[in-house]
Every structure is written in C-alpha cells, then in structure tokens.
PDB file of C-alpha atoms in Angstrom:
ATOM      1  CA  MET K 118     200.476  -3.160 -31.074  1.00 36.00           C
ATOM      2  CA  ARG K 119     198.295  -4.755 -33.742  1.00 41.00           C
ATOM      3  CA  ARG K 120     198.942  -8.224 -32.392  1.00 41.00           C
ATOM      4  CA  GLU K 121     197.958  -7.065 -28.926  1.00 40.00           C
ATOM      5  CA  ASN K 122     194.651  -5.718 -30.225  1.00 41.00           C
ATOM      6  CA  GLN K 123     193.888  -8.942 -32.022  1.00 44.00           C
ATOM      7  CA  SER K 124     194.473 -11.044 -28.924  1.00 45.00           C
ATOM      8  CA  SER K 125     192.668  -8.696 -26.508  1.00 65.00           C
ATOM      9  CA  VAL K 126     189.578 -10.946 -26.488  1.00 77.00           C
ATOM     10  CA  SER K 127     190.312 -14.458 -25.238  1.00 82.00           C
ATOM     11  CA  GLU K 128     186.703 -15.690 -25.334  1.00 87.00           C
ATOM     12  CA  PHE K 129     183.202 -14.777 -26.455  1.00 91.00           C
ATOM     13  CA  LEU K 130     179.897 -15.078 -24.606  1.00 90.00           C
ATOM     14  CA  LEU K 131     177.088 -16.733 -26.571  1.00 90.00           C
ATOM     15  CA  LEU K 132     173.683 -15.473 -25.422  1.00 88.00           C
ATOM     16  CA  GLY K 133     172.038 -18.477 -27.056  1.00 84.00           C
ATOM     17  CA  LEU K 134     168.424 -18.759 -28.153  1.00 86.00           C
ATOM     18  CA  PRO K 135     165.739 -16.175 -27.307  1.00 83.00           C
ATOM     19  CA  ILE K 136     163.882 -18.466 -24.878  1.00 85.00           C
ATOM     20  CA  GLN K 137     162.860 -18.086 -21.242  1.00 83.00           C
ATOM     21  CA  PRO K 138     164.989 -19.755 -18.512  1.00 80.00           C
ATOM     22  CA  GLU K 139     162.083 -21.937 -17.380  1.00 83.00           C
ATOM     23  CA  GLU K 140     161.790 -23.312 -20.930  1.00 85.00           C
ATOM     24  CA  GLN K 141     165.449 -24.334 -21.179  1.00 85.00           C
ATOM     25  CA  GLY K 142     164.811 -27.966 -20.196  1.00 88.00           C
ATOM     26  CA  MET K 143     162.048 -28.467 -22.749  1.00 91.00           C
ATOM     27  CA  PHE K 144     164.055 -26.904 -25.589  1.00 91.00           C
ATOM     28  CA  TYR K 145     167.171 -28.841 -24.582  1.00 93.00           C
ATOM     29  CA  ALA K 146     165.273 -32.134 -24.953  1.00 94.00           C
ATOM     30  CA  LEU K 147     163.784 -30.947 -28.267  1.00 94.00           C
ATOM     31  CA  PHE K 148     167.109 -29.915 -29.799  1.00 94.00           C
ATOM     32  CA  LEU K 149     168.865 -33.025 -28.516  1.00 95.00           C
ATOM     33  CA  ALA K 150     166.195 -35.180 -30.186  1.00 96.00           C
ATOM     34  CA  MET K 151     166.549 -33.162 -33.396  1.00 95.00           C
ATOM     35  CA  TYR K 152     170.330 -33.520 -33.433  1.00 96.00           C
ATOM     36  CA  LEU K 153     170.232 -37.272 -32.776  1.00 96.00           C
ATOM     37  CA  THR K 154     167.598 -37.666 -35.491  1.00 95.00           C
ATOM     38  CA  THR K 155     169.825 -35.723 -37.902  1.00 95.00           C
ATOM     39  CA  VAL K 156     172.871 -37.873 -37.198  1.00 96.00           C
ATOM     40  CA  LEU K 157     171.082 -41.236 -37.184  1.00 94.00           C
ATOM     41  CA  GLY K 158     168.827 -40.436 -40.157  1.00 92.00           C
ATOM     42  CA  ASN K 159     171.655 -39.271 -42.389  1.00 94.00           C
ATOM     43  CA  LEU K 160     173.860 -42.174 -41.293  1.00 94.00           C
ATOM     44  CA  LEU K 161     171.013 -44.490 -42.325  1.00 91.00           C
ATOM     45  CA  ILE K 162     170.967 -42.890 -45.793  1.00 91.00           C
ATOM     46  CA  ILE K 163     174.722 -43.395 -46.156  1.00 93.00           C
ATOM     47  CA  LEU K 164     174.425 -47.002 -44.950  1.00 91.00           C
ATOM     48  CA  LEU K 165     171.572 -47.839 -47.338  1.00 89.00           C
ATOM     49  CA  ILE K 166     173.410 -46.373 -50.322  1.00 90.00           C
ATOM     50  CA  ARG K 167     176.559 -48.237 -49.342  1.00 90.00           C
ATOM     51  CA  LEU K 168     174.863 -51.625 -48.875  1.00 87.00           C
ATOM     52  CA  ASP K 169     172.346 -51.629 -51.757  1.00 84.00           C
ATOM     53  CA  SER K 170     174.051 -51.977 -55.148  1.00 83.00           C
ATOM     54  CA  ARG K 171     170.958 -50.614 -56.925  1.00 85.00           C
ATOM     55  CA  LEU K 172     171.669 -47.253 -55.299  1.00 87.00           C
ATOM     56  CA  HIS K 173     175.196 -47.046 -56.723  1.00 90.00           C
ATOM     57  CA  THR K 174     174.168 -44.316 -59.179  1.00 91.00           C
ATOM     58  CA  PRO K 175     175.277 -40.677 -59.572  1.00 93.00           C
ATOM     59  CA  MET K 176     172.166 -39.303 -57.837  1.00 91.00           C
ATOM     60  CA  TYR K 177     172.718 -41.404 -54.714  1.00 92.00           C
ATOM     61  CA  PHE K 178     176.465 -40.770 -54.859  1.00 95.00           C
ATOM     62  CA  PHE K 179     175.712 -37.059 -54.422  1.00 95.00           C
ATOM     63  CA  LEU K 180     173.012 -37.828 -51.855  1.00 93.00           C
ATOM     64  CA  SER K 181     175.439 -39.788 -49.662  1.00 94.00           C
ATOM     65  CA  HIS K 182     177.849 -36.844 -49.664  1.00 96.00           C
ATOM     66  CA  LEU K 183     174.975 -34.453 -48.903  1.00 95.00           C
ATOM     67  CA  ALA K 184     173.962 -36.643 -45.941  1.00 94.00           C
ATOM     68  CA  LEU K 185     177.534 -36.657 -44.618  1.00 96.00           C
ATOM     69  CA  THR K 186     177.733 -32.875 -45.069  1.00 96.00           C
ATOM     70  CA  ASP K 187     174.479 -32.409 -43.153  1.00 95.00           C
ATOM     71  CA  ILE K 188     175.826 -34.453 -40.227  1.00 96.00           C
ATOM     72  CA  CYS K 189     178.972 -32.312 -40.128  1.00 96.00           C
ATOM     73  CA  PHE K 190     176.985 -29.102 -40.602  1.00 95.00           C
ATOM     74  CA  SER K 191     174.735 -29.762 -37.603  1.00 95.00           C
ATOM     75  CA  SER K 192     177.673 -31.006 -35.542  1.00 96.00           C
ATOM     76  CA  VAL K 193     179.422 -27.642 -35.920  1.00 95.00           C
ATOM     77  CA  THR K 194     176.802 -25.817 -33.838  1.00 94.00           C
ATOM     78  CA  ALA K 195     174.472 -28.277 -32.068  1.00 94.00           C
ATOM     79  CA  PRO K 196     176.861 -29.965 -29.569  1.00 94.00           C
ATOM     80  CA  LYS K 197     178.184 -26.639 -28.272  1.00 93.00           C
ATOM     81  CA  MET K 198     174.684 -25.186 -28.034  1.00 93.00           C
ATOM     82  CA  LEU K 199     173.420 -28.264 -26.166  1.00 93.00           C
ATOM     83  CA  MET K 200     176.392 -28.229 -23.795  1.00 92.00           C
ATOM     84  CA  ASN K 201     175.834 -24.543 -23.017  1.00 90.00           C
ATOM     85  CA  MET K 202     172.140 -25.153 -22.340  1.00 89.00           C
ATOM     86  CA  LEU K 203     172.952 -28.121 -20.082  1.00 88.00           C
ATOM     87  CA  THR K 204     175.761 -26.499 -18.080  1.00 87.00           C
ATOM     88  CA  GLN K 205     174.290 -22.970 -18.123  1.00 84.00           C
ATOM     89  CA  THR K 206     177.593 -21.617 -19.465  1.00 84.00           C
ATOM     90  CA  GLN K 207     177.905 -19.168 -22.329  1.00 86.00           C
ATOM     91  CA  SER K 208     181.605 -18.903 -23.054  1.00 90.00           C
ATOM     92  CA  ILE K 209     183.517 -20.114 -26.091  1.00 92.00           C
ATOM     93  CA  SER K 210     187.228 -19.535 -26.578  1.00 91.00           C
ATOM     94  CA  TYR K 211     188.498 -17.208 -29.305  1.00 91.00           C
ATOM     95  CA  ALA K 212     190.154 -20.122 -31.131  1.00 92.00           C
ATOM     96  CA  GLY K 213     187.017 -22.253 -30.738  1.00 93.00           C
ATOM     97  CA  CYS K 214     184.873 -19.438 -32.121  1.00 94.00           C
ATOM     98  CA  ILE K 215     187.086 -18.965 -35.170  1.00 94.00           C
ATOM     99  CA  CYS K 216     187.099 -22.738 -35.832  1.00 95.00           C
ATOM    100  CA  GLN K 217     183.305 -22.903 -35.507  1.00 95.00           C
ATOM    101  CA  GLU K 218     182.887 -20.027 -37.955  1.00 94.00           C
ATOM    102  CA  PHE K 219     185.267 -21.693 -40.450  1.00 96.00           C
ATOM    103  CA  PHE K 220     183.557 -25.094 -40.424  1.00 97.00           C
ATOM    104  CA  PHE K 221     180.077 -23.539 -40.488  1.00 95.00           C
ATOM    105  CA  LEU K 222     180.952 -21.663 -43.690  1.00 94.00           C
ATOM    106  CA  LEU K 223     182.699 -24.729 -45.126  1.00 96.00           C
ATOM    107  CA  PHE K 224     179.742 -27.099 -44.777  1.00 96.00           C
ATOM    108  CA  ALA K 225     177.110 -24.457 -45.622  1.00 93.00           C
ATOM    109  CA  SER K 226     178.917 -23.741 -48.904  1.00 93.00           C
ATOM    110  CA  LEU K 227     179.396 -27.455 -49.593  1.00 95.00           C
ATOM    111  CA  ASP K 228     175.650 -28.014 -49.135  1.00 94.00           C
ATOM    112  CA  SER K 229     174.925 -25.400 -51.787  1.00 93.00           C
ATOM    113  CA  PHE K 230     177.376 -26.841 -54.320  1.00 95.00           C
ATOM    114  CA  LEU K 231     176.186 -30.427 -53.781  1.00 95.00           C
ATOM    115  CA  LEU K 232     172.557 -29.413 -54.330  1.00 94.00           C
ATOM    116  CA  THR K 233     173.666 -27.792 -57.593  1.00 95.00           C
ATOM    117  CA  SER K 234     175.461 -30.973 -58.688  1.00 95.00           C
ATOM    118  CA  MET K 235     172.320 -32.977 -57.915  1.00 94.00           C
ATOM    119  CA  ALA K 236     170.251 -30.577 -60.045  1.00 94.00           C
ATOM    120  CA  TYR K 237     172.636 -31.091 -62.965  1.00 95.00           C
ATOM    121  CA  ASP K 238     172.326 -34.855 -62.492  1.00 94.00           C
ATOM    122  CA  ARG K 239     168.526 -34.618 -62.716  1.00 92.00           C
ATOM    123  CA  TYR K 240     168.832 -32.411 -65.815  1.00 93.00           C
ATOM    124  CA  ALA K 241     171.068 -34.992 -67.496  1.00 93.00           C
ATOM    125  CA  ALA K 242     168.773 -37.889 -66.540  1.00 90.00           C
ATOM    126  CA  ILE K 243     165.546 -36.295 -67.806  1.00 89.00           C
ATOM    127  CA  CYS K 244     166.675 -34.081 -70.691  1.00 90.00           C
ATOM    128  CA  HIS K 245     169.383 -36.389 -72.093  1.00 90.00           C
ATOM    129  CA  PRO K 246     168.450 -39.942 -71.010  1.00 88.00           C
ATOM    130  CA  LEU K 247     170.298 -41.599 -73.909  1.00 89.00           C
ATOM    131  CA  HIS K 248     173.550 -39.809 -73.031  1.00 91.00           C
ATOM    132  CA  TYR K 249     173.096 -39.916 -69.246  1.00 91.00           C
ATOM    133  CA  THR K 250     175.722 -42.593 -68.608  1.00 91.00           C
ATOM    134  CA  LYS K 251     178.305 -40.671 -70.608  1.00 91.00           C
ATOM    135  CA  MET K 252     177.389 -37.275 -69.138  1.00 92.00           C
ATOM    136  CA  MET K 253     177.396 -38.486 -65.532  1.00 93.00           C
ATOM    137  CA  ARG K 254     180.344 -40.860 -65.651  1.00 93.00           C
ATOM    138  CA  GLN K 255     181.978 -41.786 -62.357  1.00 92.00           C
ATOM    139  CA  SER K 256     185.049 -39.603 -62.892  1.00 94.00           C
ATOM    140  CA  LEU K 257     182.868 -36.515 -63.454  1.00 95.00           C
ATOM    141  CA  CYS K 258     180.809 -37.198 -60.307  1.00 95.00           C
ATOM    142  CA  PHE K 259     183.967 -37.548 -58.266  1.00 96.00           C
ATOM    143  CA  LEU K 260     185.370 -34.360 -59.824  1.00 96.00           C
ATOM    144  CA  LEU K 261     182.207 -32.390 -59.000  1.00 96.00           C
ATOM    145  CA  VAL K 262     182.429 -33.411 -55.335  1.00 97.00           C
ATOM    146  CA  VAL K 263     186.149 -32.599 -55.144  1.00 97.00           C
ATOM    147  CA  VAL K 264     185.672 -29.195 -56.806  1.00 96.00           C
ATOM    148  CA  SER K 265     182.758 -28.449 -54.459  1.00 96.00           C
ATOM    149  CA  LEU K 266     184.916 -29.301 -51.454  1.00 96.00           C
ATOM    150  CA  VAL K 267     187.885 -27.243 -52.691  1.00 96.00           C
ATOM    151  CA  LEU K 268     185.704 -24.200 -53.437  1.00 95.00           C
ATOM    152  CA  SER K 269     183.983 -24.475 -50.061  1.00 95.00           C
ATOM    153  CA  PHE K 270     187.326 -24.756 -48.271  1.00 96.00           C
ATOM    154  CA  ALA K 271     188.693 -21.722 -50.138  1.00 95.00           C
ATOM    155  CA  ILE K 272     185.596 -19.636 -49.373  1.00 94.00           C
ATOM    156  CA  ALA K 273     185.656 -20.508 -45.662  1.00 95.00           C
ATOM    157  CA  LEU K 274     189.406 -19.885 -45.493  1.00 96.00           C
ATOM    158  CA  VAL K 275     189.146 -16.432 -47.095  1.00 95.00           C
ATOM    159  CA  HIS K 276     186.445 -15.332 -44.637  1.00 95.00           C
ATOM    160  CA  THR K 277     188.383 -16.751 -41.687  1.00 95.00           C
ATOM    161  CA  LEU K 278     191.689 -15.136 -42.634  1.00 94.00           C
ATOM    162  CA  LEU K 279     189.946 -11.770 -42.977  1.00 93.00           C
ATOM    163  CA  LEU K 280     188.162 -12.292 -39.663  1.00 92.00           C
ATOM    164  CA  VAL K 281     191.322 -12.969 -37.635  1.00 91.00           C
ATOM    165  CA  ARG K 282     192.734  -9.635 -38.848  1.00 89.00           C
ATOM    166  CA  VAL K 283     190.020  -7.585 -37.122  1.00 87.00           C
ATOM    167  CA  SER K 284     190.188  -6.667 -33.446  1.00 84.00           C
ATOM    168  CA  PHE K 285     187.548  -7.030 -30.723  1.00 83.00           C
ATOM    169  CA  LEU K 286     187.934  -4.402 -28.008  1.00 77.00           C
ATOM    170  CA  ARG K 287     184.500  -3.026 -27.160  1.00 70.00           C
ATOM    171  CA  ASP K 288     182.448  -6.132 -26.418  1.00 77.00           C
ATOM    172  CA  ASN K 289     182.659  -9.922 -26.525  1.00 85.00           C
ATOM    173  CA  THR K 290     178.944 -10.769 -26.206  1.00 88.00           C
ATOM    174  CA  LEU K 291     177.380 -12.476 -29.236  1.00 89.00           C
ATOM    175  CA  PRO K 292     173.550 -12.399 -29.402  1.00 89.00           C
ATOM    176  CA  HIS K 293     173.560 -15.812 -31.055  1.00 89.00           C
ATOM    177  CA  PHE K 294     173.876 -19.534 -30.267  1.00 91.00           C
ATOM    178  CA  PHE K 295     177.035 -19.952 -32.360  1.00 92.00           C
ATOM    179  CA  CYS K 296     179.835 -17.802 -33.796  1.00 92.00           C
ATOM    180  CA  ASP K 297     177.997 -16.314 -36.736  1.00 90.00           C
ATOM    181  CA  LEU K 298     180.224 -14.295 -39.087  1.00 90.00           C
ATOM    182  CA  SER K 299     177.915 -11.274 -39.369  1.00 87.00           C
ATOM    183  CA  ALA K 300     177.426 -11.166 -35.587  1.00 87.00           C
ATOM    184  CA  LEU K 301     181.193 -11.270 -35.061  1.00 90.00           C
ATOM    185  CA  LEU K 302     181.790  -8.427 -37.513  1.00 90.00           C
ATOM    186  CA  LYS K 303     179.235  -6.266 -35.690  1.00 87.00           C
ATOM    187  CA  LEU K 304     181.326  -6.650 -32.515  1.00 87.00           C
ATOM    188  CA  SER K 305     184.549  -5.663 -34.217  1.00 84.00           C
ATOM    189  CA  SER K 306     186.211  -2.410 -33.241  1.00 81.00           C
ATOM    190  CA  SER K 307     188.125  -2.137 -36.522  1.00 83.00           C
ATOM    191  CA  ASP K 308     187.081  -1.353 -40.093  1.00 84.00           C
ATOM    192  CA  THR K 309     185.232  -4.302 -41.650  1.00 87.00           C
ATOM    193  CA  THR K 310     184.600  -2.791 -45.095  1.00 89.00           C
ATOM    194  CA  ILE K 311     186.748  -5.411 -46.831  1.00 92.00           C
ATOM    195  CA  ASN K 312     185.005  -8.206 -44.903  1.00 91.00           C
ATOM    196  CA  GLN K 313     181.574  -6.916 -45.923  1.00 90.00           C
ATOM    197  CA  LEU K 314     182.687  -6.546 -49.546  1.00 92.00           C
ATOM    198  CA  VAL K 315     184.008 -10.120 -49.611  1.00 92.00           C
ATOM    199  CA  ILE K 316     180.774 -11.391 -48.019  1.00 88.00           C
ATOM    200  CA  LEU K 317     178.776  -9.650 -50.750  1.00 87.00           C
ATOM    201  CA  THR K 318     181.028 -10.917 -53.541  1.00 88.00           C
ATOM    202  CA  VAL K 319     181.532 -14.473 -52.326  1.00 87.00           C
ATOM    203  CA  GLY K 320     177.891 -14.713 -51.244  1.00 81.00           C
ATOM    204  CA  SER K 321     176.814 -14.300 -54.858  1.00 78.00           C
ATOM    205  CA  VAL K 322     179.136 -17.184 -55.790  1.00 80.00           C
ATOM    206  CA  VAL K 323     177.921 -19.490 -53.013  1.00 85.00           C
ATOM    207  CA  ILE K 324     174.214 -18.616 -53.053  1.00 86.00           C
ATOM    208  CA  THR K 325     173.142 -16.746 -56.192  1.00 87.00           C
ATOM    209  CA  LEU K 326     175.174 -18.610 -58.821  1.00 90.00           C
ATOM    210  CA  PRO K 327     174.236 -22.145 -57.642  1.00 92.00           C
ATOM    211  CA  PHE K 328     170.598 -21.055 -57.285  1.00 91.00           C
ATOM    212  CA  ILE K 329     170.599 -19.768 -60.878  1.00 93.00           C
ATOM    213  CA  CYS K 330     172.154 -23.042 -62.068  1.00 93.00           C
ATOM    214  CA  ILE K 331     169.434 -25.008 -60.263  1.00 94.00           C
ATOM    215  CA  LEU K 332     166.706 -22.809 -61.796  1.00 93.00           C
ATOM    216  CA  VAL K 333     168.207 -23.247 -65.280  1.00 95.00           C
ATOM    217  CA  SER K 334     168.391 -27.033 -64.796  1.00 93.00           C
ATOM    218  CA  TYR K 335     164.763 -27.261 -63.758  1.00 92.00           C
ATOM    219  CA  GLY K 336     163.784 -24.824 -66.491  1.00 93.00           C
ATOM    220  CA  HIS K 337     165.183 -27.289 -69.049  1.00 92.00           C
ATOM    221  CA  ILE K 338     163.412 -30.149 -67.251  1.00 90.00           C
ATOM    222  CA  VAL K 339     160.062 -28.322 -67.432  1.00 89.00           C
ATOM    223  CA  ALA K 340     160.652 -27.529 -71.111  1.00 89.00           C
ATOM    224  CA  THR K 341     161.376 -31.210 -71.778  1.00 87.00           C
ATOM    225  CA  ILE K 342     158.132 -32.234 -70.043  1.00 85.00           C
ATOM    226  CA  LEU K 343     156.095 -29.714 -72.023  1.00 85.00           C
ATOM    227  CA  ARG K 344     157.394 -31.109 -75.321  1.00 83.00           C
ATOM    228  CA  ARG K 345     155.757 -34.479 -74.590  1.00 78.00           C
ATOM    229  CA  PRO K 346     153.267 -33.935 -71.754  1.00 75.00           C
ATOM    230  CA  SER K 347     151.741 -37.046 -70.247  1.00 76.00           C
ATOM    231  CA  ILE K 348     150.711 -38.234 -66.801  1.00 78.00           C
ATOM    232  CA  GLN K 349     153.329 -40.975 -66.917  1.00 76.00           C
ATOM    233  CA  VAL K 350     156.179 -38.546 -67.706  1.00 73.00           C
ATOM    234  CA  ILE K 351     155.057 -36.059 -65.054  1.00 78.00           C
ATOM    235  CA  CYS K 352     154.827 -38.799 -62.404  1.00 77.00           C
ATOM    236  CA  LYS K 353     158.281 -40.065 -63.330  1.00 74.00           C
ATOM    237  CA  VAL K 354     159.779 -36.567 -63.086  1.00 78.00           C
ATOM    238  CA  LEU K 355     158.093 -35.925 -59.739  1.00 77.00           C
ATOM    239  CA  SER K 356     159.352 -39.245 -58.369  1.00 74.00           C
ATOM    240  CA  THR K 357     162.948 -38.462 -59.338  1.00 76.00           C
ATOM    241  CA  CYS K 358     162.986 -34.702 -58.687  1.00 84.00           C
ATOM    242  CA  GLY K 359     160.430 -34.269 -55.885  1.00 82.00           C
ATOM    243  CA  SER K 360     162.837 -34.964 -53.037  1.00 83.00           C
ATOM    244  CA  HIS K 361     165.553 -32.707 -54.430  1.00 87.00           C
ATOM    245  CA  LEU K 362     163.068 -29.905 -55.098  1.00 88.00           C
ATOM    246  CA  SER K 363     161.780 -30.145 -51.513  1.00 87.00           C
ATOM    247  CA  VAL K 364     165.286 -29.852 -50.064  1.00 89.00           C
ATOM    248  CA  VAL K 365     166.194 -26.972 -52.402  1.00 90.00           C
ATOM    249  CA  SER K 366     162.994 -25.140 -51.434  1.00 89.00           C
ATOM    250  CA  LEU K 367     163.756 -25.496 -47.727  1.00 88.00           C
ATOM    251  CA  TYR K 368     167.431 -24.568 -48.122  1.00 87.00           C
ATOM    252  CA  TYR K 369     166.988 -21.469 -50.259  1.00 87.00           C
ATOM    253  CA  GLY K 370     163.718 -20.518 -48.568  1.00 84.00           C
ATOM    254  CA  ALA K 371     165.598 -20.240 -45.279  1.00 82.00           C
ATOM    255  CA  ILE K 372     168.367 -18.182 -46.921  1.00 79.00           C
ATOM    256  CA  ILE K 373     165.846 -15.811 -48.551  1.00 76.00           C
ATOM    257  CA  GLY K 374     164.010 -15.445 -45.235  1.00 72.00           C
ATOM    258  CA  LEU K 375     167.292 -14.748 -43.449  1.00 70.00           C
ATOM    259  CA  TYR K 376     168.963 -12.300 -45.820  1.00 66.00           C
ATOM    260  CA  PHE K 377     166.378 -10.885 -48.251  1.00 63.00           C
ATOM    261  CA  VAL K 378     163.179 -10.385 -46.216  1.00 62.00           C
ATOM    262  CA  PRO K 379     163.067  -6.871 -44.680  1.00 56.00           C
ATOM    263  CA  SER K 380     164.082  -6.853 -41.002  1.00 55.00           C
ATOM    264  CA  SER K 381     161.774  -5.756 -38.198  1.00 55.00           C
ATOM    265  CA  SER K 382     162.600  -4.434 -34.746  1.00 50.00           C
ATOM    266  CA  ASN K 383     163.200  -8.031 -33.624  1.00 54.00           C
ATOM    267  CA  SER K 384     165.581  -8.732 -36.523  1.00 68.00           C
ATOM    268  CA  ASN K 385     168.202 -10.331 -34.258  1.00 75.00           C
ATOM    269  CA  ASP K 386     165.707 -12.832 -32.840  1.00 76.00           C
ATOM    270  CA  LYS K 387     164.541 -13.569 -36.382  1.00 78.00           C
ATOM    271  CA  HIS K 388     168.135 -14.133 -37.455  1.00 81.00           C
ATOM    272  CA  VAL K 389     168.723 -16.596 -34.606  1.00 86.00           C
ATOM    273  CA  ILE K 390     165.468 -18.494 -35.198  1.00 85.00           C
ATOM    274  CA  VAL K 391     166.030 -18.809 -38.952  1.00 84.00           C
ATOM    275  CA  SER K 392     169.607 -19.941 -38.254  1.00 87.00           C
ATOM    276  CA  VAL K 393     168.209 -22.760 -36.093  1.00 89.00           C
ATOM    277  CA  PHE K 394     165.924 -23.792 -38.944  1.00 88.00           C
ATOM    278  CA  TYR K 395     168.788 -23.520 -41.436  1.00 86.00           C
ATOM    279  CA  SER K 396     171.417 -25.409 -39.420  1.00 89.00           C
ATOM    280  CA  LEU K 397     169.336 -27.910 -37.402  1.00 91.00           C
ATOM    281  CA  VAL K 398     165.842 -28.399 -38.838  1.00 91.00           C
ATOM    282  CA  ILE K 399     166.693 -28.764 -42.549  1.00 91.00           C
ATOM    283  CA  PRO K 400     169.476 -31.370 -42.014  1.00 92.00           C
ATOM    284  CA  MET K 401     167.033 -33.289 -39.802  1.00 92.00           C
ATOM    285  CA  LEU K 402     164.269 -33.204 -42.442  1.00 90.00           C
ATOM    286  CA  ASN K 403     166.461 -34.401 -45.326  1.00 87.00           C
ATOM    287  CA  PRO K 404     166.390 -38.116 -44.327  1.00 86.00           C
ATOM    288  CA  PHE K 405     162.593 -38.009 -44.022  1.00 86.00           C
ATOM    289  CA  ILE K 406     162.227 -36.285 -47.396  1.00 85.00           C
ATOM    290  CA  TYR K 407     164.494 -38.741 -49.191  1.00 79.00           C
ATOM    291  CA  SER K 408     163.064 -41.814 -47.455  1.00 73.00           C
ATOM    292  CA  LEU K 409     159.345 -41.017 -47.488  1.00 64.00           C
ATOM    293  CA  ARG K 410     159.253 -39.578 -51.029  1.00 63.00           C
ATOM    294  CA  ASN K 411     161.760 -41.927 -52.659  1.00 71.00           C
ATOM    295  CA  ARG K 412     160.726 -45.382 -53.798  1.00 74.00           C
ATOM    296  CA  ASP K 413     164.301 -46.643 -54.191  1.00 75.00           C
ATOM    297  CA  MET K 414     165.284 -45.643 -50.645  1.00 78.00           C
ATOM    298  CA  LYS K 415     162.164 -47.254 -49.188  1.00 77.00           C
ATOM    299  CA  GLY K 416     162.876 -50.418 -51.173  1.00 78.00           C
ATOM    300  CA  ALA K 417     166.494 -50.491 -49.973  1.00 78.00           C
ATOM    301  CA  LEU K 418     165.353 -50.058 -46.374  1.00 77.00           C
ATOM    302  CA  ARG K 419     162.860 -52.926 -46.716  1.00 80.00           C
ATOM    303  CA  ASN K 420     165.564 -55.166 -48.199  1.00 79.00           C
ATOM    304  CA  ILE K 421     167.990 -54.386 -45.371  1.00 77.00           C
ATOM    305  CA  LEU K 422     165.318 -55.017 -42.737  1.00 76.00           C
ATOM    306  CA  ARG K 423     164.242 -58.245 -44.443  1.00 75.00           C
ATOM    307  CA  ARG K 424     167.850 -59.376 -44.664  1.00 71.00           C
ATOM    308  CA  GLY K 425     168.333 -58.585 -40.977  1.00 61.00           C
ATOM    309  CA  VAL K 426     165.216 -60.523 -39.977  1.00 49.00           C
ATOM    310  CA  PHE K 427     166.251 -63.568 -41.963  1.00 49.00           C
ATOM    311  CA  SER K 428     169.790 -63.474 -40.540  1.00 53.00           C
ATOM    312  CA  VAL K 429     168.326 -63.480 -37.020  1.00 47.00           C
TER     313      VAL K 429
END
C-alpha cells in the first residue's frame, strides 16, 4: 500500500516564472543569453587557468572548480526551464524531478564549501605569507575539494532519500520553475516533520557553518591589516580578496533574502525570483567578477589572445 502511494504521482507540473504569456518570448531570449554567458564565461575561466602556468596556484585551483560547479549548477535548472518556455509544456517526470532536486542540492552545497575553501586560502596567503606554501600544499587543496564533494553528495543524498519516502496524493502542481525541495514538501500528503528537521539541521551545516568560517577568515585578515595599515597593503588585500568577497556577498545575500527576510503576501513569487537570481544570475556574474576585478585573469586572457593572433 505504501509503495502504491509513493508511485501515485507519475509527473509534476511546473508553473514556471511569474511572468505574463505575452512576455514569454522576451524572457526566453534573456534567460537563454544568461545561460550561454554562464557556460561560456566559466569555461573561459577554466581554460585560462589550465593554459596559463602562472595561474597554477591554490586560489585558481579552487576557482576552476567553482567555475565548473557553476556551469553544472545552472545546467540543472536552466535547460528544462528554457525547454518548457519554448514548447509551452509544464510537465516533468517524477524521476526527473527527484534527479533535478538531488543535483540542485549537490551543486548548491558544493558552491558553499568551495567558497569556504577559497576564504581559507586567502587567510593563509595574507595572515601567514611565509608559511603559505606549506599551509596550502597541493595535497591539502585536493583534499579540500574531495571532502567538499563528498559532503555535498551526502547532504543531497540524505534529502533525496527522505523525499522519495513521502507520498504525493493531493496535488502535483509546483509553483516554481524547477523541483525545489521546500515546494515539493508542501505538496506532500504525508508527514514531513523529519524532512523539515533535517533541512534545519543540515542547512546550518551547509550555510551557517561555512558562512561563519568565511567571517572568521576575513576577521583575521582585517586584524592583520590593522596591525600594519598602509595604502599598499590595503590595495594588495583588495586585489586578492575583492573578487571572492563580491561572490560571497552575492551568494549569501541571495540566501539571506530567500530564507531570512520576512515573507509578504507574494512570498511564493519572491521565492521564485530570488531562486532565479541564486541559480542563474550569480553563476553568470562570477566570470565577470573574476575577470574584470582580477589582474592575473586579465593578463592571462591578453596572453592567450596575443598568442592566438600571432599563431594566425
């Protein structure tokens, strides 16, 4: 009987974005351009880091993995959303919905852990410059990425295994553009107390704990600057930490706006709009932040372009 309840819903209907039908074409072109920019921009970052030996450092090692994660993160939701907008269909299979939810949680968690690793790298570089090579040795960098991936996989798997245990009998309409975990739990016809408890517990591990680690890292960086304040030191810190701080501000700003700002009567529309910013806009902005604000990336791009011109 339980198995029958679990399989009673074979598909879900995604209502998509809160936009008017006559505006579908304009928003389709906009989101397609954003998705292509995300993929191409982050691929360019990975390519530059791979080809320029001067970028073979711990900071850019983490950045290349962050760029790859951002491509995967956007690819979890954007292609399906764009296809639904183009074909005017709203359905997604039960299995497809569960897979989308799993990979969304996987790459969202991985983003958070990678940003934390990058903050630790900046702390080591600025607060302990003489021991930086020893502190950020290659084996440790590789271990941090592997641990981040394993933790993210475990977190996504726990949520997914708990989700497939609940039944959906009343409704299969999701007021969202992808299979969001909280939206799915609201549709459930069974008790989701354990799911909500795990979300609260694991959420503090994925969001609060990394955020505290980032704040502590930058607290030490600020304390180091204040010990020997000078324009040269401040400029150097801003040049190395500015890009990371911008991405962290966007990432956690979106999360705070989504989960900690009091909801209004249009809370569902707010949730959908912030989710678009969180899953599509931020991954698109990362390449611009790291290329426009980073002297090394701009230099690597100029070298690649110059090399390409001379080869032609």
